[in-house]
CSV table of C-alpha atoms in Angstrom, one decimal:
chain,number,residue,atom,x,y,z
I,12,UNK,CA,-3.1,20.5,-4.6
I,13,UNK,CA,-1.1,17.4,-5.8
I,14,UNK,CA,-1.4,13.8,-7.0
I,15,UNK,CA,0.3,11.2,-4.8
I,16,UNK,CA,0.3,7.7,-3.1
I,17,UNK,CA,-0.3,5.7,-6.3
I,18,UNK,CA,-1.5,2.1,-6.3
I,19,UNK,CA,-0.1,0.1,-9.3
I,20,UNK,CA,-0.9,-3.1,-11.0
I,21,UNK,CA,0.7,-4.8,-14.1
I,22,UNK,CA,-1.4,-5.4,-17.1
I,23,UNK,CA,-1.2,-8.3,-19.6
I,24,UNK,CA,0.2,-6.0,-22.4
I,25,UNK,CA,3.2,-4.9,-20.3
I,26,UNK,CA,1.6,-1.6,-19.3
I,27,UNK,CA,0.9,-0.5,-15.7
I,28,UNK,CA,-2.3,1.0,-14.3
I,29,UNK,CA,-2.0,3.5,-11.5
I,30,UNK,CA,-4.7,4.9,-9.3
I,31,UNK,CA,-3.4,7.9,-7.3
I,32,UNK,CA,-5.0,10.2,-4.8
I,33,UNK,CA,-5.8,13.7,-6.2
I,34,UNK,CA,-6.6,16.7,-4.1
I,35,UNK,CA,-7.8,20.2,-5.1
I,36,UNK,CA,-5.8,21.9,-2.4
I,37,UNK,CA,-2.9,20.5,-0.4
I,38,UNK,CA,-4.2,19.3,2.9
I,39,UNK,CA,-1.8,21.6,4.9
I,40,UNK,CA,-3.1,24.6,3.0
I,41,UNK,CA,-6.7,23.5,3.3
I,42,UNK,CA,-6.4,23.2,7.1
I,43,UNK,CA,-5.0,26.7,7.2
I,44,UNK,CA,-7.3,28.4,4.7
I,45,UNK,CA,-10.4,26.3,4.0
I,46,UNK,CA,-11.0,23.2,6.1
I,47,UNK,CA,-14.0,22.3,3.9
I,48,UNK,CA,-11.4,21.4,1.2
I,49,UNK,CA,-9.4,19.1,3.4
I,50,UNK,CA,-8.5,16.1,1.3
I,51,UNK,CA,-11.2,16.9,-1.3
I,52,UNK,CA,-10.7,15.8,-4.8
I,53,UNK,CA,-10.9,12.6,-6.8
I,54,UNK,CA,-8.5,9.7,-7.5
I,55,UNK,CA,-6.9,9.7,-10.9
I,56,UNK,CA,-6.5,6.7,-13.3
I,57,UNK,CA,-3.2,6.7,-15.3
I,58,UNK,CA,-1.7,4.1,-17.6
I,59,UNK,CA,2.0,3.8,-18.2
I,60,UNK,CA,3.2,2.3,-21.5
I,61,UNK,CA,5.6,0.2,-19.4
I,62,UNK,CA,6.6,0.2,-15.8
I,63,UNK,CA,9.2,2.9,-16.1
I,64,UNK,CA,6.9,5.1,-18.2
I,65,UNK,CA,5.8,7.3,-20.0
I,66,UNK,CA,2.2,8.0,-19.2
I,67,UNK,CA,-0.3,7.2,-21.9
I,68,UNK,CA,-3.0,9.9,-22.3
I,69,UNK,CA,-5.6,10.4,-21.2
I,70,UNK,CA,-5.4,10.8,-17.4
I,71,UNK,CA,-8.9,10.2,-16.1
I,72,UNK,CA,-10.7,11.3,-12.9
I,73,UNK,CA,-12.4,8.3,-11.3
I,74,UNK,CA,-15.9,8.3,-9.9
I,75,UNK,CA,-16.4,6.8,-6.4
I,76,UNK,CA,-19.5,4.6,-6.7
I,77,UNK,CA,-21.3,3.4,-3.6
I,78,UNK,CA,-18.7,4.7,-1.1
I,79,UNK,CA,-20.2,5.3,2.4
I,80,UNK,CA,-20.1,9.1,3.0
I,81,UNK,CA,-20.4,8.5,6.8
I,82,UNK,CA,-17.2,6.6,6.8
I,83,UNK,CA,-15.3,9.6,5.6
I,84,UNK,CA,-12.7,10.3,2.8
I,85,UNK,CA,-11.3,7.5,0.7
I,86,UNK,CA,-7.5,7.5,0.2
I,87,UNK,CA,-4.4,5.3,-0.4
I,88,UNK,CA,-5.7,3.1,-3.2
I,89,UNK,CA,-3.4,0.2,-3.5
I,90,UNK,CA,-4.2,-2.2,-6.4
I,91,UNK,CA,-4.1,-6.0,-6.7
I,92,UNK,CA,-5.6,-8.6,-9.1
I,93,UNK,CA,-7.7,-11.6,-8.1
I,94,UNK,CA,-9.2,-14.0,-10.6
I,95,UNK,CA,-8.7,-11.6,-13.5
I,96,UNK,CA,-10.3,-8.6,-11.7
I,97,UNK,CA,-8.5,-5.5,-10.5
I,98,UNK,CA,-9.3,-4.4,-6.9
I,99,UNK,CA,-8.3,-1.5,-4.8
I,100,UNK,CA,-7.7,-1.8,-1.0
I,101,UNK,CA,-7.9,1.5,0.6
I,102,UNK,CA,-8.5,3.6,3.8
I,103,UNK,CA,-11.5,5.6,4.8
I,104,UNK,CA,-10.6,8.5,7.0
I,105,UNK,CA,-13.3,10.0,9.2
I,106,UNK,CA,-12.5,13.3,11.0
I,107,UNK,CA,-14.0,13.7,14.5
I,108,UNK,CA,-13.8,16.5,17.1
I,109,UNK,CA,-11.2,14.3,18.8
I,110,UNK,CA,-9.0,13.6,15.8
I,111,UNK,CA,-9.4,11.0,13.0
I,112,UNK,CA,-10.6,7.4,12.7
I,113,UNK,CA,-9.5,5.1,10.0
I,114,UNK,CA,-11.3,2.1,8.5
I,115,UNK,CA,-10.4,-0.3,5.7
I,116,UNK,CA,-12.5,-0.9,2.5
I,117,UNK,CA,-12.4,-2.8,-0.8
I,118,UNK,CA,-13.4,-1.6,-4.2
I,119,UNK,CA,-13.4,-2.9,-7.7
I,120,UNK,CA,-11.7,-0.9,-10.5
I,121,UNK,CA,-13.9,-0.4,-13.5
I,122,UNK,CA,-11.3,1.2,-15.8
I,123,UNK,CA,-13.7,1.2,-18.9
I,124,UNK,CA,-16.3,3.3,-17.1
I,125,UNK,CA,-13.9,5.2,-15.1
I,126,UNK,CA,-15.1,4.2,-11.6
I,127,UNK,CA,-14.1,2.6,-8.4
I,128,UNK,CA,-17.1,0.6,-7.1
I,129,UNK,CA,-17.2,0.1,-3.4
I,130,UNK,CA,-17.6,-3.5,-2.3
I,131,UNK,CA,-17.7,-3.1,1.5
I,132,UNK,CA,-15.5,-3.5,4.6
I,133,UNK,CA,-13.6,-6.7,5.0
I,134,UNK,CA,-14.7,-8.7,8.0
I,135,UNK,CA,-11.9,-10.3,10.1
I,136,UNK,CA,-12.0,-12.7,13.0
I,137,UNK,CA,-10.8,-10.2,15.7
I,138,UNK,CA,-11.9,-6.9,17.2
I,139,UNK,CA,-11.0,-3.8,15.2
I,140,UNK,CA,-9.0,-0.9,16.5
I,141,UNK,CA,-10.2,2.7,16.2
I,142,UNK,CA,-7.5,3.3,13.6
I,143,UNK,CA,-7.0,0.5,11.0
I,144,UNK,CA,-4.6,1.3,8.1
I,145,UNK,CA,-2.3,-0.4,5.7
I,146,UNK,CA,-3.9,-3.8,5.3
I,147,UNK,CA,-2.5,-5.4,2.2
I,148,UNK,CA,-3.6,-8.2,-0.1
I,149,UNK,CA,-2.2,-10.9,-2.4
I,150,UNK,CA,-3.5,-13.8,-4.3
I,151,UNK,CA,-2.0,-17.3,-3.7
I,152,UNK,CA,-3.3,-20.4,-5.4
I,153,UNK,CA,-6.6,-18.9,-6.2
I,154,UNK,CA,-7.2,-17.7,-2.7
I,155,UNK,CA,-7.1,-14.1,-1.4
I,156,UNK,CA,-4.8,-13.3,1.5
I,157,UNK,CA,-5.1,-10.3,3.8
I,158,UNK,CA,-2.0,-9.3,5.6
I,159,UNK,CA,-3.3,-7.6,8.8
I,160,UNK,CA,-0.1,-7.0,10.8
I,161,UNK,CA,3.6,-7.5,10.3
I,162,UNK,CA,4.7,-7.9,13.9
I,163,UNK,CA,3.2,-10.1,15.1
I,164,UNK,CA,2.7,-11.6,11.7
I,165,UNK,CA,-1.0,-12.0,11.1
I,166,UNK,CA,-2.3,-13.3,7.7
I,167,UNK,CA,-6.0,-14.1,6.9
I,168,UNK,CA,-7.6,-15.8,4.0
I,169,UNK,CA,-10.9,-15.5,2.1
I,170,UNK,CA,-11.7,-18.5,0.0
I,171,UNK,CA,-14.6,-17.2,-2.1
I,172,UNK,CA,-14.7,-14.2,-4.5
I,173,UNK,CA,-17.3,-11.8,-3.3
I,174,UNK,CA,-17.2,-13.0,0.2
I,175,UNK,CA,-15.1,-10.5,2.2
I,176,UNK,CA,-15.0,-12.6,5.4
I,177,UNK,CA,-11.4,-13.5,6.3
I,178,UNK,CA,-10.1,-16.2,8.7
I,179,UNK,CA,-6.7,-16.2,10.3
I,180,UNK,CA,-4.3,-18.7,9.0
I,181,UNK,CA,-1.0,-17.3,10.3
I,182,UNK,CA,-0.4,-15.6,13.7
I,183,UNK,CA,3.1,-15.7,15.1
I,184,UNK,CA,5.7,-13.3,16.7
I,185,UNK,CA,8.7,-12.2,14.8
I,186,UNK,CA,12.3,-11.8,16.0
I,187,UNK,CA,13.8,-8.4,16.9
I,188,UNK,CA,15.4,-7.7,13.5
I,189,UNK,CA,12.0,-7.8,11.9
I,190,UNK,CA,9.9,-6.4,14.7
I,191,UNK,CA,12.0,-3.2,15.0
I,192,UNK,CA,14.5,-2.8,12.0
I,193,UNK,CA,15.0,0.9,12.8
I,194,UNK,CA,15.7,0.2,16.5
I,195,UNK,CA,13.4,3.1,17.5
I,196,UNK,CA,10.5,1.1,18.9
I,197,UNK,CA,8.1,2.4,16.3
I,198,UNK,CA,5.3,0.2,14.9
I,199,UNK,CA,6.2,-1.7,11.7
I,200,UNK,CA,3.5,-1.2,9.0
I,201,UNK,CA,2.9,-2.6,5.5
I,202,UNK,CA,3.7,-0.3,2.6
I,203,UNK,CA,2.9,-2.4,-0.6
I,204,UNK,CA,0.7,-5.3,-1.5
I,205,UNK,CA,2.9,-8.4,-1.8
I,206,UNK,CA,3.9,-9.4,-5.4
I,207,UNK,CA,5.3,-12.7,-6.7
I,208,UNK,CA,9.1,-12.8,-6.6
I,209,UNK,CA,10.1,-16.0,-8.4
I,210,UNK,CA,8.4,-19.3,-7.6
I,211,UNK,CA,9.1,-19.5,-3.9
I,212,UNK,CA,8.7,-16.0,-2.6
I,213,UNK,CA,6.6,-12.9,-2.3
I,214,UNK,CA,8.1,-9.4,-2.1
I,215,UNK,CA,6.7,-6.5,-0.2
I,216,UNK,CA,7.8,-3.3,1.5
I,217,UNK,CA,7.3,-2.4,5.2
I,218,UNK,CA,7.9,0.9,6.9
I,219,UNK,CA,8.6,2.6,10.3
I,220,UNK,CA,8.2,6.2,11.1
I,221,UNK,CA,11.1,8.1,12.9
I,222,UNK,CA,9.7,11.0,14.9
I,223,UNK,CA,13.0,11.9,16.7
I,224,UNK,CA,13.3,15.2,14.9
I,225,UNK,CA,9.8,16.3,15.7
I,226,UNK,CA,8.3,15.4,12.3
I,227,UNK,CA,7.6,12.2,10.4
I,228,UNK,CA,10.5,10.6,8.6
I,229,UNK,CA,9.5,7.4,6.7
I,230,UNK,CA,11.9,4.5,6.5
I,231,UNK,CA,11.1,1.6,4.2
I,232,UNK,CA,12.7,-1.9,4.0
I,233,UNK,CA,12.3,-4.7,1.4
I,234,UNK,CA,11.1,-8.1,2.8
I,235,UNK,CA,10.9,-11.5,1.2
I,236,UNK,CA,8.2,-13.9,2.4
I,237,UNK,CA,8.3,-17.7,1.9
I,238,UNK,CA,5.4,-18.3,-0.4
I,239,UNK,CA,4.5,-21.6,1.3
I,240,UNK,CA,4.6,-20.5,5.0
I,241,UNK,CA,4.2,-16.7,4.4
I,242,UNK,CA,6.9,-16.2,7.0
I,243,UNK,CA,9.5,-13.5,6.3
I,244,UNK,CA,12.9,-15.0,5.5
I,245,UNK,CA,14.9,-12.0,4.3
I,246,UNK,CA,15.0,-8.2,4.9
I,247,UNK,CA,17.2,-5.6,3.5
I,248,UNK,CA,20.1,-4.6,5.9
I,249,UNK,CA,19.3,-0.9,5.4
I,250,UNK,CA,16.2,1.0,4.4
I,251,UNK,CA,15.6,1.1,0.6
I,252,UNK,CA,14.0,4.5,1.0
I,253,UNK,CA,14.6,7.3,3.5
I,254,UNK,CA,12.1,10.2,3.8
I,255,UNK,CA,15.0,12.6,4.3
I,256,UNK,CA,15.2,13.0,0.5
I,257,UNK,CA,11.5,13.9,0.1
I,258,UNK,CA,10.5,16.9,-1.9
I,259,UNK,CA,7.3,18.9,-1.3
I,260,UNK,CA,5.6,20.7,1.5
I,261,UNK,CA,5.7,17.7,4.0
I,262,UNK,CA,9.3,16.9,4.9
I,263,UNK,CA,10.2,13.3,5.6
I,264,UNK,CA,7.2,11.8,3.7
I,265,UNK,CA,8.5,9.5,1.0
I,266,UNK,CA,5.8,6.9,1.1
I,267,UNK,CA,6.2,3.7,-1.0
I,268,UNK,CA,2.8,2.4,-2.0
I,269,UNK,CA,3.4,-0.1,-4.9
I,270,UNK,CA,6.0,-2.2,-6.6
I,271,UNK,CA,6.1,-4.0,-10.0
I,272,UNK,CA,8.5,-6.8,-10.6
I,273,UNK,CA,10.3,-6.8,-14.0
I,274,UNK,CA,12.8,-9.3,-15.5
I,275,UNK,CA,15.9,-7.5,-14.1
I,276,UNK,CA,14.6,-4.9,-11.7
I,277,UNK,CA,11.9,-3.7,-9.3
I,278,UNK,CA,10.0,-0.5,-10.1
I,279,UNK,CA,8.5,1.3,-7.0
I,280,UNK,CA,5.8,4.0,-7.0
I,281,UNK,CA,5.8,6.4,-4.1
I,282,UNK,CA,4.0,9.5,-2.8
I,283,UNK,CA,6.4,12.3,-2.0
I,284,UNK,CA,5.6,15.2,0.3
I,285,UNK,CA,1.9,14.3,0.0
I,286,UNK,CA,2.1,16.1,-3.3
I,287,UNK,CA,4.0,14.1,-6.0
I,288,UNK,CA,4.0,10.7,-7.6
I,289,UNK,CA,7.6,9.4,-7.8
I,290,UNK,CA,8.9,6.4,-9.7
I,291,UNK,CA,12.1,4.6,-8.6
I,292,UNK,CA,14.0,1.7,-10.2
I,293,UNK,CA,16.2,-0.8,-8.4
I,294,UNK,CA,18.1,-3.5,-10.3
I,295,UNK,CA,18.1,-7.0,-8.7
I,296,UNK,CA,21.9,-6.9,-8.6
I,297,UNK,CA,21.8,-4.0,-6.2
I,298,UNK,CA,18.9,-5.5,-4.2
I,299,UNK,CA,20.7,-8.9,-3.8
I,300,UNK,CA,23.7,-7.3,-2.2
I,301,UNK,CA,21.5,-5.9,0.6
I,302,UNK,CA,19.6,-9.0,1.8
I,303,UNK,CA,20.1,-10.5,5.3
I,304,UNK,CA,18.6,-13.8,6.3
I,305,UNK,CA,16.2,-13.9,9.3
I,306,UNK,CA,14.5,-16.7,11.2
């Protein structure tokens, strides 16, 4: 069925932990042949010896502990660290007769026992939409930040570990270059959890979906945020990733889910065709030639 959409986090020994979605039967085939198998499977825990690989055996299937069955299927486990613990921010997808609903959850990764332990749904200071996806998180000065939307930029903060109540600290509109980098009017969504990028910035990836060909084509840009103000200050002039190159049964879907910063390069982890895990490396010298400054 496939293993895809990996969350990644760097470990103290230089290795990288990945948690990727695993499915017994590809969801397209399940819908056609056996709807009961739609998105059924378990997330997999993998450890890479270093960001560019190889995979250290064993690859383990993770138990989902305490996840609410009524909230649907858990997927898209992005990873982040806060106060020396590893957490997964993820979606919960509920199928209804009228389509799907999406919620956001948080879990703690217990790598030793091979489990993701559900912690609950974050509480934010605004009404939720029927479909909430792609919230991302980062630690700054000991406080946990929740990036709710890119345009308008909305960032919230939780001050206490174990208290998943978030209060808005940034809410501002963005200029046209950031609000619609593809120029197609599509919503701009977060792809990766922000990661430290030098002392003054955070780096993350955002995406838009181009549907002009009648199917989803994912386009991803790199963005630098000012660490103090959390405002975007640079974006890549062109997409770093284009779904046109995607392999697998779902054309156009090259979905960047994580990034690790190394001394001289960025290593990206992607889901490809809702079927594969893909690793991509980008030297800083190539990235630095693509930045444009925004206000």
